[in-house]
Amino acid sequence: MSQSKEKLLYLIRAEGDFERVVSLAIAGKGRFVQSFIFVGDFHPIFEYGIENKFQKKLFAQHGFRVLNLTDFSLLGKILEKFSSKEKSASLDREIKEKKIWRALKVLFLYVLKGYLQYRKKALASKVIIRLKPDRLFTDQSMSGKDYLPEIFRSVAKKFNIPSFLFTHGAGGALHQPFHDVKVEPYDGYHVFSCNKYENNGYKNRTIIGDMVSSYPYENYLASLDLEEIKFYDDRKYRIAFIQSGIATAFTLTNAWSVMEEIIINHSNREDIAIVVKTHPRERQNIDERIIGRFNNTRIVGAECDRSRVVKWANVVVCSDHCSAIFSPMIQGKVVVCISGLSIPKYQSRHSPVKGSSVNHISSAKEFDLCQFNESRPNDPIIDEFCWGGHGHIDLAKLTLSNEVLSGRIIES
């Protein structure tokens, strides 16, 4: 008799961890019975809570489907049917504009959120009992006892189901020179670290790297003709500006002010096309009124996957402490990294990427397209920070290997 397949349950919370769940799901296809539950922070329904069109299509093409908590509650399904689809829905705005039906849909969304909040512990238990997973996968989210991902982890623990927490990317280690990065212990769970700099001496870690940036997976994404950007493709310079988030320590900037200056300086160049990829947390904080008017500039948000932006570009500009650095490096693009302005305490510190094959600058005056060189796909810094010392292997497959899932620590 053939042995039954292990069951894996993945939680999806936001755009970044959805990318990593997609890579893991593809690696586990055929080997495991895989289920996916959406536990979004801003909208309770996956269809509206995740905007990334590319990742959603890729996920669906492989035959995967995400369940919502409302799929485990009749009342939840009824409330969902009448609820607003907008993440930023505002009852005050709809009432002010006298859009009564839209206001009612927003009200239903508020009621749905309140209901799920009230029932979250019972629903988490119901999901675990019904799906009977052998292992739970979540991102390294907050661990407050009332936070939904932590509730799932706690419920799984009661049923002796191990929880595995995967990385948000290599940016954490790039932030470390500028403040003391606090790494949560996540006691009772097994944590997949991106590199050796993130462990802080905890023993429940396995150094994996960032699965979405592994060499085979990057090349796979680049080969896909799906949700591609078409924007002045014939121009000599196709420049992507990738805006990073502001670190929660608030000790340095994300260099957006320098990027904006560069965009303005090159706004009348007919040999240049610019795509700005905004950060999900930061777009509301930037003023697009000037750069949004330039004919050679397009602004995209969470709906557009980073891989589509990198594939389109031949020059990629980002801050020097951003996880997005590694994707264009792996593909041998021209990568320009801008150092953010640090508070005085850290102004003598530099990002680890300085001295690598990226082009490192600190001001708009240093931006000279004629002087920049292509990055080296075999640059040692990629393996050190992004691949956890594992080299050119598929890191999602490594994550789901018997050796890792058995809990044996991999030394790198």
CSV table of C-alpha atoms in Angstrom, one decimal:
chain,number,residue,atom,x,y,z
A,1,MET,CA,0.0,0.0,0.0
A,2,SER,CA,1.4,3.4,-1.0
A,3,GLN,CA,2.0,5.9,1.9
A,4,SER,CA,-0.4,8.8,2.0
A,5,LYS,CA,1.0,12.2,1.3
A,6,GLU,CA,1.7,14.7,4.1
A,7,LYS,CA,-0.7,17.6,4.4
A,8,LEU,CA,0.7,21.2,4.5
A,9,LEU,CA,-1.3,24.2,5.4
A,10,TYR,CA,-0.1,27.7,4.4
A,11,LEU,CA,-1.3,31.0,5.8
A,12,ILE,CA,-1.3,34.0,3.5
A,13,ARG,CA,-1.3,37.4,5.1
A,14,ALA,CA,0.0,40.0,2.7
A,15,GLU,CA,1.7,40.5,-0.7
A,16,GLY,CA,5.2,39.6,0.4
A,17,ASP,CA,4.4,36.3,2.1
A,18,PHE,CA,2.0,35.4,-0.8
A,19,GLU,CA,5.0,35.4,-3.2
A,20,ARG,CA,6.9,33.0,-0.9
A,21,VAL,CA,3.8,30.7,-0.5
A,22,VAL,CA,3.5,30.5,-4.3
A,23,SER,CA,7.2,29.4,-4.6
A,24,LEU,CA,6.7,26.8,-1.9
A,25,ALA,CA,3.5,25.6,-3.3
A,26,ILE,CA,5.1,25.0,-6.8
A,27,ALA,CA,8.0,23.2,-5.2
A,28,GLY,CA,5.6,21.0,-3.2
A,29,LYS,CA,3.2,20.2,-6.0
A,30,GLY,CA,2.6,16.5,-6.4
A,31,ARG,CA,4.6,15.7,-3.2
A,32,PHE,CA,2.2,17.1,-0.6
A,33,VAL,CA,-1.5,17.8,-0.2
A,34,GLN,CA,-1.4,21.5,0.1
A,35,SER,CA,-4.1,23.9,1.5
A,36,PHE,CA,-4.0,27.7,1.7
A,37,ILE,CA,-5.9,30.0,4.1
A,38,PHE,CA,-6.1,33.8,3.8
A,39,VAL,CA,-5.7,35.8,7.0
A,40,GLY,CA,-5.3,39.3,5.6
A,41,ASP,CA,-4.7,42.3,7.7
A,42,PHE,CA,-6.7,44.8,5.6
A,43,HIS,CA,-9.4,42.8,3.9
A,44,PRO,CA,-10.7,39.4,5.0
A,45,ILE,CA,-11.2,38.0,1.4
A,46,PHE,CA,-8.2,36.9,-0.6
A,47,GLU,CA,-9.6,38.1,-4.0
A,48,TYR,CA,-9.6,41.7,-2.7
A,49,GLY,CA,-6.9,41.5,0.0
A,50,ILE,CA,-4.1,40.5,-2.4
A,51,GLU,CA,-3.6,42.8,-5.4
A,52,ASN,CA,-0.6,41.2,-7.2
A,53,LYS,CA,-2.1,40.1,-10.5
A,54,PHE,CA,1.0,38.1,-11.7
A,55,GLN,CA,1.3,36.0,-8.5
A,56,LYS,CA,-2.4,35.3,-8.4
A,57,LYS,CA,-2.4,34.1,-12.1
A,58,LEU,CA,0.7,32.0,-11.5
A,59,PHE,CA,-0.8,30.5,-8.4
A,60,ALA,CA,-4.1,29.6,-10.3
A,61,GLN,CA,-2.2,28.2,-13.3
A,62,HIS,CA,-0.7,25.6,-11.1
A,63,GLY,CA,-4.1,24.6,-9.9
A,64,PHE,CA,-4.0,26.1,-6.4
A,65,ARG,CA,-6.9,27.9,-4.7
A,66,VAL,CA,-7.0,30.0,-1.5
A,67,LEU,CA,-9.7,29.5,1.1
A,68,ASN,CA,-11.0,32.4,3.3
A,69,LEU,CA,-12.2,32.1,6.9
A,70,THR,CA,-15.7,32.7,5.5
A,71,ASP,CA,-15.5,29.3,3.8
A,72,PHE,CA,-15.8,27.8,7.3
A,73,SER,CA,-18.8,29.9,8.4
A,74,LEU,CA,-22.3,30.2,6.9
A,75,LEU,CA,-22.8,33.6,8.5
A,76,GLY,CA,-19.4,34.7,7.2
A,77,LYS,CA,-20.3,33.7,3.7
A,78,ILE,CA,-23.6,35.7,3.9
A,79,LEU,CA,-21.8,38.8,5.2
A,80,GLU,CA,-19.1,38.4,2.5
A,81,LYS,CA,-21.7,38.4,-0.3
A,82,PHE,CA,-22.9,41.9,0.7
A,83,SER,CA,-19.5,43.4,1.8
A,84,SER,CA,-17.4,46.0,0.0
A,85,LYS,CA,-14.5,44.8,-2.1
A,86,GLU,CA,-12.3,47.8,-1.3
A,87,LYS,CA,-9.4,47.5,1.2
A,88,SER,CA,-9.6,51.2,1.9
A,89,ALA,CA,-13.4,51.4,2.0
A,90,SER,CA,-14.6,54.4,4.0
A,91,LEU,CA,-18.1,54.7,5.4
A,92,ASP,CA,-17.8,58.5,6.0
A,93,ARG,CA,-16.8,59.0,2.4
A,94,GLU,CA,-19.7,57.1,0.9
A,95,ILE,CA,-22.2,58.8,3.2
A,96,LYS,CA,-20.7,62.2,2.4
A,97,GLU,CA,-21.1,61.4,-1.3
A,98,LYS,CA,-24.6,60.1,-0.7
A,99,LYS,CA,-23.8,56.7,-2.2
A,100,ILE,CA,-26.2,54.7,0.0
A,101,TRP,CA,-25.7,51.2,-1.5
A,102,ARG,CA,-21.9,51.6,-1.4
A,103,ALA,CA,-22.2,52.8,2.2
A,104,LEU,CA,-24.2,49.7,3.1
A,105,LYS,CA,-21.6,47.5,1.5
A,106,VAL,CA,-18.9,49.2,3.6
A,107,LEU,CA,-21.0,48.7,6.7
A,108,PHE,CA,-21.4,45.0,5.9
A,109,LEU,CA,-17.6,44.8,5.5
A,110,TYR,CA,-17.2,46.4,9.0
A,111,VAL,CA,-19.6,43.8,10.4
A,112,LEU,CA,-17.8,41.0,8.6
A,113,LYS,CA,-14.5,42.1,10.1
A,114,GLY,CA,-16.0,42.4,13.5
A,115,TYR,CA,-17.6,38.9,13.3
A,116,LEU,CA,-14.3,37.3,12.1
A,117,GLN,CA,-12.4,39.1,14.9
A,118,TYR,CA,-14.9,37.8,17.5
A,119,ARG,CA,-14.8,34.3,16.1
A,120,LYS,CA,-11.2,34.0,15.1
A,121,LYS,CA,-10.1,31.5,17.7
A,122,ALA,CA,-13.0,29.2,17.0
A,123,LEU,CA,-12.5,29.5,13.2
A,124,ALA,CA,-8.8,28.8,13.5
A,125,SER,CA,-9.6,25.6,15.4
A,126,LYS,CA,-12.3,24.7,12.9
A,127,VAL,CA,-9.8,25.1,10.0
A,128,ILE,CA,-7.2,22.9,11.7
A,129,ILE,CA,-9.7,20.2,12.7
A,130,ARG,CA,-11.3,20.1,9.2
A,131,LEU,CA,-8.1,20.2,7.1
A,132,LYS,CA,-5.9,18.1,9.5
A,133,PRO,CA,-2.5,19.4,8.4
A,134,ASP,CA,0.7,17.7,9.3
A,135,ARG,CA,2.6,21.0,9.2
A,136,LEU,CA,1.7,24.7,9.3
A,137,PHE,CA,3.6,27.3,7.3
A,138,THR,CA,3.3,31.1,8.1
A,139,ASP,CA,5.5,34.1,7.6
A,140,GLN,CA,7.5,35.7,10.4
A,141,SER,CA,4.6,37.9,11.5
A,142,MET,CA,3.8,39.4,14.8
A,143,SER,CA,3.4,37.0,17.7
A,144,GLY,CA,0.9,38.8,19.9
A,145,LYS,CA,-1.5,36.2,21.3
A,146,ASP,CA,-4.6,37.9,19.7
A,147,TYR,CA,-3.0,38.2,16.3
A,148,LEU,CA,-4.7,35.7,13.8
A,149,PRO,CA,-1.5,34.1,12.5
A,150,GLU,CA,-0.3,33.5,16.0
A,151,ILE,CA,-3.7,32.1,17.0
A,152,PHE,CA,-3.3,29.5,14.1
A,153,ARG,CA,0.2,28.7,15.4
A,154,SER,CA,-1.1,28.2,18.9
A,155,VAL,CA,-4.0,26.0,17.8
A,156,ALA,CA,-1.6,23.9,15.7
A,157,LYS,CA,0.7,23.5,18.7
A,158,LYS,CA,-2.2,22.2,20.8
A,159,PHE,CA,-2.7,19.5,18.2
A,160,ASN,CA,1.1,18.7,18.1
A,161,ILE,CA,1.3,20.2,14.5
A,162,PRO,CA,4.7,21.9,14.0
A,163,SER,CA,4.8,25.4,12.7
A,164,PHE,CA,7.4,26.6,10.3
A,165,LEU,CA,8.0,30.4,9.9
A,166,PHE,CA,9.5,31.6,6.6
A,167,THR,CA,11.5,34.8,5.8
A,168,HIS,CA,10.4,38.2,4.5
A,169,GLY,CA,13.6,38.5,2.5
A,170,ALA,CA,17.2,39.5,2.9
A,171,GLY,CA,16.5,43.1,3.8
A,172,GLY,CA,16.7,42.5,7.6
A,173,ALA,CA,20.4,41.7,7.5
A,174,LEU,CA,21.0,44.8,5.3
A,175,HIS,CA,19.3,46.9,7.9
A,176,GLN,CA,21.5,45.7,10.7
A,177,PRO,CA,24.4,48.3,10.3
A,178,PHE,CA,21.8,51.1,11.0
A,179,HIS,CA,20.0,49.8,14.1
A,180,ASP,CA,19.8,46.8,16.4
A,181,VAL,CA,17.4,44.5,14.6
A,182,LYS,CA,15.3,42.7,17.2
A,183,VAL,CA,14.5,39.1,16.1
A,184,GLU,CA,11.6,37.5,17.9
A,185,PRO,CA,12.4,34.2,19.6
A,186,TYR,CA,9.2,32.4,18.2
A,187,ASP,CA,9.5,29.9,21.0
A,188,GLY,CA,7.9,26.5,20.1
A,189,TYR,CA,8.2,27.1,16.4
A,190,HIS,CA,10.9,26.4,13.7
A,191,VAL,CA,12.1,29.5,11.9
A,192,PHE,CA,13.7,29.7,8.4
A,193,SER,CA,16.3,32.4,8.4
A,194,CYS,CA,17.6,34.1,5.3
A,195,ASN,CA,21.2,34.2,6.4
A,196,LYS,CA,23.5,33.8,9.4
A,197,TYR,CA,23.1,37.4,10.5
A,198,GLU,CA,19.5,36.9,11.5
A,199,ASN,CA,19.7,34.2,14.1
A,200,ASN,CA,20.7,36.2,17.2
A,201,GLY,CA,21.9,32.9,18.9
A,202,TYR,CA,18.4,31.2,18.8
A,203,LYS,CA,18.6,27.4,18.3
A,204,ASN,CA,15.2,27.0,16.6
A,205,ARG,CA,16.6,28.3,13.3
A,206,THR,CA,17.5,26.8,9.9
A,207,ILE,CA,19.4,29.0,7.4
A,208,ILE,CA,17.5,28.6,4.2
A,209,GLY,CA,17.8,31.9,2.2
A,210,ASP,CA,15.0,33.6,0.4
A,211,MET,CA,13.1,31.0,-1.7
A,212,VAL,CA,11.7,33.6,-4.1
A,213,SER,CA,15.2,34.8,-5.0
A,214,SER,CA,16.8,31.4,-5.5
A,215,TYR,CA,18.7,31.2,-8.8
A,216,PRO,CA,16.4,28.6,-10.5
A,217,TYR,CA,13.2,30.3,-9.4
A,218,GLU,CA,14.4,33.8,-10.5
A,219,ASN,CA,15.1,32.4,-13.9
A,220,TYR,CA,11.8,30.6,-14.0
A,221,LEU,CA,9.9,33.9,-13.2
A,222,ALA,CA,11.9,35.7,-15.8
A,223,SER,CA,10.9,33.1,-18.5
A,224,LEU,CA,7.2,33.6,-17.9
A,225,ASP,CA,5.3,35.7,-20.4
A,226,LEU,CA,2.6,36.7,-18.0
A,227,GLU,CA,1.4,40.2,-16.9
A,228,GLU,CA,4.4,41.7,-18.7
A,229,ILE,CA,5.0,45.5,-18.7
A,230,LYS,CA,4.9,47.1,-22.1
A,231,PHE,CA,6.2,50.7,-21.9
A,232,TYR,CA,8.6,52.2,-24.5
A,233,ASP,CA,10.3,48.9,-24.9
A,234,ASP,CA,12.5,50.2,-27.7
A,235,ARG,CA,14.2,52.9,-25.6
A,236,LYS,CA,17.9,52.5,-24.8
A,237,TYR,CA,17.5,52.9,-21.1
A,238,ARG,CA,14.5,51.2,-19.3
A,239,ILE,CA,15.0,52.3,-15.7
A,240,ALA,CA,13.0,50.7,-12.8
A,241,PHE,CA,12.9,52.6,-9.5
A,242,ILE,CA,11.9,50.2,-6.7
A,243,GLN,CA,10.8,52.1,-3.6
A,244,SER,CA,11.6,50.3,-0.3
A,245,GLY,CA,9.8,50.6,3.0
A,246,ILE,CA,10.9,52.8,5.9
A,247,ALA,CA,12.5,50.7,8.6
A,248,THR,CA,10.4,50.6,11.8
A,249,ALA,CA,13.4,51.8,13.8
A,250,PHE,CA,13.2,55.1,11.8
A,251,THR,CA,17.0,55.5,11.8
A,252,LEU,CA,17.5,56.1,8.1
A,253,THR,CA,15.5,57.1,5.0
A,254,ASN,CA,14.7,54.8,2.1
A,255,ALA,CA,16.4,57.2,-0.4
A,256,TRP,CA,13.1,58.0,-2.1
A,257,SER,CA,13.9,61.8,-2.2
A,258,VAL,CA,17.1,61.0,-4.2
A,259,MET,CA,15.1,58.7,-6.5
A,260,GLU,CA,12.5,61.4,-7.1
A,261,GLU,CA,15.3,63.9,-8.0
A,262,ILE,CA,16.8,61.5,-10.5
A,263,ILE,CA,13.4,60.9,-12.1
A,264,ILE,CA,12.7,64.6,-12.5
A,265,ASN,CA,16.2,65.2,-13.9
A,266,HIS,CA,15.6,62.6,-16.6
A,267,SER,CA,12.0,63.4,-17.4
A,268,ASN,CA,12.6,64.9,-20.8
A,269,ARG,CA,15.0,62.2,-22.1
A,270,GLU,CA,13.5,60.5,-25.2
A,271,ASP,CA,16.0,57.6,-24.8
A,272,ILE,CA,14.8,56.8,-21.3
A,273,ALA,CA,11.6,55.1,-20.0
A,274,ILE,CA,11.0,54.9,-16.3
A,275,VAL,CA,8.8,52.6,-14.2
A,276,VAL,CA,8.3,53.4,-10.5
A,277,LYS,CA,7.4,50.4,-8.3
A,278,THR,CA,5.9,51.8,-5.1
A,279,HIS,CA,6.1,50.1,-1.8
A,280,PRO,CA,2.7,48.9,-0.4
A,281,ARG,CA,3.3,50.8,2.8
A,282,GLU,CA,4.8,53.9,1.3
A,283,ARG,CA,2.7,54.9,-1.7
A,284,GLN,CA,0.3,56.9,0.3
A,285,ASN,CA,3.2,58.9,1.7
A,286,ILE,CA,4.7,60.1,-1.6
A,287,ASP,CA,3.6,63.0,-3.7
A,288,GLU,CA,3.0,61.7,-7.3
A,289,ARG,CA,1.6,65.0,-8.7
A,290,ILE,CA,4.9,65.9,-10.5
A,291,ILE,CA,6.4,62.6,-11.5
A,292,GLY,CA,3.0,61.3,-12.5
A,293,ARG,CA,2.7,63.8,-15.3
A,294,PHE,CA,5.9,62.8,-17.1
A,295,ASN,CA,5.3,61.1,-20.5
A,296,ASN,CA,8.3,58.8,-20.0
A,297,THR,CA,7.3,57.7,-16.5
A,298,ARG,CA,4.8,55.0,-15.3
A,299,ILE,CA,3.9,54.4,-11.6
A,300,VAL,CA,2.8,50.9,-10.5
A,301,GLY,CA,1.8,49.6,-7.1
A,302,ALA,CA,1.0,46.3,-5.4
A,303,GLU,CA,-0.9,45.1,-8.4
A,304,CYS,CA,2.3,44.7,-10.4
A,305,ASP,CA,4.8,42.1,-9.4
A,306,ARG,CA,8.5,43.0,-8.8
A,307,SER,CA,9.6,40.3,-11.2
A,308,ARG,CA,7.6,42.0,-14.0
A,309,VAL,CA,9.4,45.3,-13.3
A,310,VAL,CA,12.8,43.7,-13.2
A,311,LYS,CA,12.2,41.7,-16.4
A,312,TRP,CA,11.2,44.9,-18.3
A,313,ALA,CA,14.2,47.0,-17.0
A,314,ASN,CA,17.8,47.0,-18.0
A,315,VAL,CA,18.7,49.4,-15.1
A,316,VAL,CA,17.2,48.9,-11.6
A,317,VAL,CA,17.5,51.6,-8.9
A,318,CYS,CA,16.8,50.8,-5.3
A,319,SER,CA,17.9,51.7,-1.8
A,320,ASP,CA,21.0,49.9,-0.5
A,321,HIS,CA,19.2,48.1,2.3
A,322,CYS,CA,16.3,46.7,0.2
A,323,SER,CA,15.6,43.0,-0.4
A,324,ALA,CA,14.9,43.9,-4.1
A,325,ILE,CA,18.6,44.4,-4.7
A,326,PHE,CA,19.3,40.7,-5.3
A,327,SER,CA,16.7,39.9,-8.0
A,328,PRO,CA,18.3,42.2,-10.7
A,329,MET,CA,21.8,41.2,-9.6
A,330,ILE,CA,21.0,37.5,-10.2
A,331,GLN,CA,19.8,38.4,-13.7
A,332,GLY,CA,23.0,40.5,-14.4
A,333,LYS,CA,21.2,43.8,-14.7
A,334,VAL,CA,22.7,47.2,-14.1
A,335,VAL,CA,21.8,47.8,-10.4
A,336,VAL,CA,22.2,51.2,-8.8
A,337,CYS,CA,21.9,51.3,-5.0
A,338,ILE,CA,21.4,54.6,-3.2
A,339,SER,CA,22.4,55.0,0.4
A,340,GLY,CA,19.7,56.5,2.6
A,341,LEU,CA,20.4,59.4,4.9
A,342,SER,CA,21.0,58.0,8.4
A,343,ILE,CA,20.6,59.7,11.7
A,344,PRO,CA,23.9,61.1,13.1
A,345,LYS,CA,24.6,58.0,15.2
A,346,TYR,CA,24.9,55.8,12.1
A,347,GLN,CA,26.2,58.2,9.5
A,348,SER,CA,29.6,56.4,9.4
A,349,ARG,CA,28.0,53.0,8.8
A,350,HIS,CA,27.5,51.6,5.3
A,351,SER,CA,25.3,48.9,3.8
A,352,PRO,CA,27.0,45.5,3.2
A,353,VAL,CA,26.3,45.9,-0.6
A,354,LYS,CA,28.8,48.8,-0.8
A,355,GLY,CA,31.9,47.3,-2.5
A,356,SER,CA,29.9,44.6,-4.3
A,357,SER,CA,29.1,44.6,-8.0
A,358,VAL,CA,26.3,47.1,-7.6
A,359,ASN,CA,26.8,50.7,-8.5
A,360,HIS,CA,26.6,52.5,-5.1
A,361,ILE,CA,25.7,56.2,-5.0
A,362,SER,CA,24.5,58.6,-2.3
A,363,SER,CA,23.2,61.6,-4.4
A,364,ALA,CA,21.4,62.3,-7.6
A,365,LYS,CA,24.5,64.1,-9.0
A,366,GLU,CA,26.3,60.7,-9.0
A,367,PHE,CA,23.7,59.1,-11.3
A,368,ASP,CA,25.5,58.7,-14.6
A,369,LEU,CA,24.2,56.0,-16.9
A,370,CYS,CA,27.3,56.0,-19.0
A,371,GLN,CA,29.5,55.0,-16.0
A,372,PHE,CA,27.4,52.2,-14.6
A,373,ASN,CA,28.4,48.5,-14.9
A,374,GLU,CA,26.3,45.3,-14.9
A,375,SER,CA,26.1,43.3,-11.7
A,376,ARG,CA,27.7,39.9,-11.4
A,377,PRO,CA,25.2,37.0,-11.0
A,378,ASN,CA,27.9,35.1,-9.1
A,379,ASP,CA,28.7,38.0,-6.7
A,380,PRO,CA,29.5,36.3,-3.3
A,381,ILE,CA,27.2,38.8,-1.5
A,382,ILE,CA,24.2,37.2,-3.1
A,383,ASP,CA,25.0,33.8,-1.7
A,384,GLU,CA,26.0,35.2,1.7
A,385,PHE,CA,22.9,37.3,2.3
A,386,CYS,CA,20.2,36.0,-0.1
A,387,TRP,CA,20.9,32.3,-0.5
A,388,GLY,CA,22.1,31.5,3.0
A,389,GLY,CA,25.3,29.9,1.6
A,390,HIS,CA,23.5,27.3,-0.4
A,391,GLY,CA,24.4,28.5,-3.9
A,392,HIS,CA,22.4,28.0,-7.1
A,393,ILE,CA,19.9,25.5,-5.8
A,394,ASP,CA,16.1,25.8,-5.6
A,395,LEU,CA,15.6,27.1,-2.0
A,396,ALA,CA,11.9,26.3,-2.0
A,397,LYS,CA,12.7,22.6,-2.7
A,398,LEU,CA,15.3,22.8,0.0
A,399,THR,CA,12.7,24.2,2.5
A,400,LEU,CA,10.4,21.3,1.8
A,401,SER,CA,13.1,18.6,1.8
A,402,ASN,CA,12.8,15.8,4.3
A,403,GLU,CA,16.0,16.9,6.0
A,404,VAL,CA,14.6,20.4,6.8
A,405,LEU,CA,11.1,19.3,7.7
A,406,SER,CA,12.5,16.7,10.1
A,407,GLY,CA,13.9,19.6,12.1
A,408,ARG,CA,17.6,18.9,11.5
A,409,ILE,CA,19.5,22.2,11.4
A,410,ILE,CA,21.4,22.9,8.2
A,411,GLU,CA,24.8,24.5,8.8
A,412,SER,CA,25.9,27.0,6.2
